[in-house]
Phi, psi and omega in degrees: 000161179300148171293134182235149174242111188257131175246111184287167184200153171258002180289156186270356186290159177301142178304146183244135176250129179248130184238115185286172179263187182301135180070009180260196177196167177299330181299327179300337186258013187302316182293314180296318179300316181296317181293321181284347182288354174290341178280313186183177183296146182231133176240125172251137183251158161262117177294161177307147181067015179223152173056228182258015176275170184292158176261147181212150175290337180265136174224047181275157179292322174300322178293317179295321178296321177295322176300317180294321179300322179295323178296315181292318177300322181294337178258014177059037180338187003282176178222156164284147185228132173242127179227134180252131173055239178305320177295330175293321177294317178298320179293322177296316179295321175301312182296324182283328184262333179226062186299337180291344181268347185245124179275302175224151187234133172240122180251117185262110171053053174201155178235161180279060183223171175269133178256154183258344180281135180267156175248012184298328184300330180284326174297316179298323179295318180290323177296331184282348180288127176278096186292340178293341180260009183258118176249340177210164186301325181296333176296318179291320179299320180296322177289319178299328183300339178294334183242321183258110186284326187286116179299329179296317179290323177303312180295321180299312182296322183290346173293341178261022180254127172271095186297313182297318180278354181050055179208153173278138177270038177226135177277080188299324181296314180293319181296322177293315181294329184258014185302323179299321178291322180296319180284339182270190174211128185291152175282119183227132176279168177089176180222163173249111191263022180251168183304130182222135177242126171261104186255119187237161171275133183298336181265003181261150177250017183289329180237112183248170177299330179295337181278344189298319178300319178295317179299313182294330180291331180263328183231078188299338179262018183296137169246159183231138177212152178232145176260118180300147175066012179249144174258211183295326182269052190301326181288334179269326183283321182226067187299321181292318179293321177298311180302317181297321180293319178297314179301312184301320181286314184289332184267352181288155176294131182270000000 
């Protein structure tokens, strides 16, 4: 089963599952998970080929959704689910294929469509790091800076570095081979008829007005909201606003 990071709670709210995006991990969500745990228990996962979870040659959304289903089943589900980017797509496939396991769904800055921008350049940047010369994360960040200009992304990627083991905790080969699947979205019949929030960064172009008909066809109860001054990494760029938006949606009367 996926590696999980569990934050216990005495709060009465339904358990919450957090699903990270590409090149991320459950650890990236530790602060938000801890803050939201005043409502109820929170579980953040490491998706396959990420963090401390198992590696696999397959990185398809149906497979990732099945992994998430096992986590929820192990906790005697259902759960509320928050998924960002790739994790949002995995959460959407879970909701569409196993709706009984998902109570409410929040999809952060992604749509159920195929994107044309590649993320391969970041894999190449991580592969280019000479790990034999890395003694601390800042050493890796300095090497990444040759290709990745954004210091925020440099720091983000190095969170998936096992400095002592001198290895990436990302299956870069599998992620590169499966990039077309990651950028795409599988054809799935059916709909998810429960409350769903598509929460986007106002400065991001990942979810556009053109996507709304497709979203509504699969998630007829979808609502839409944007966080001002936030881009694609809205939970990292504006964590308090992101947390407030999640609370407002999950705590509202259904």
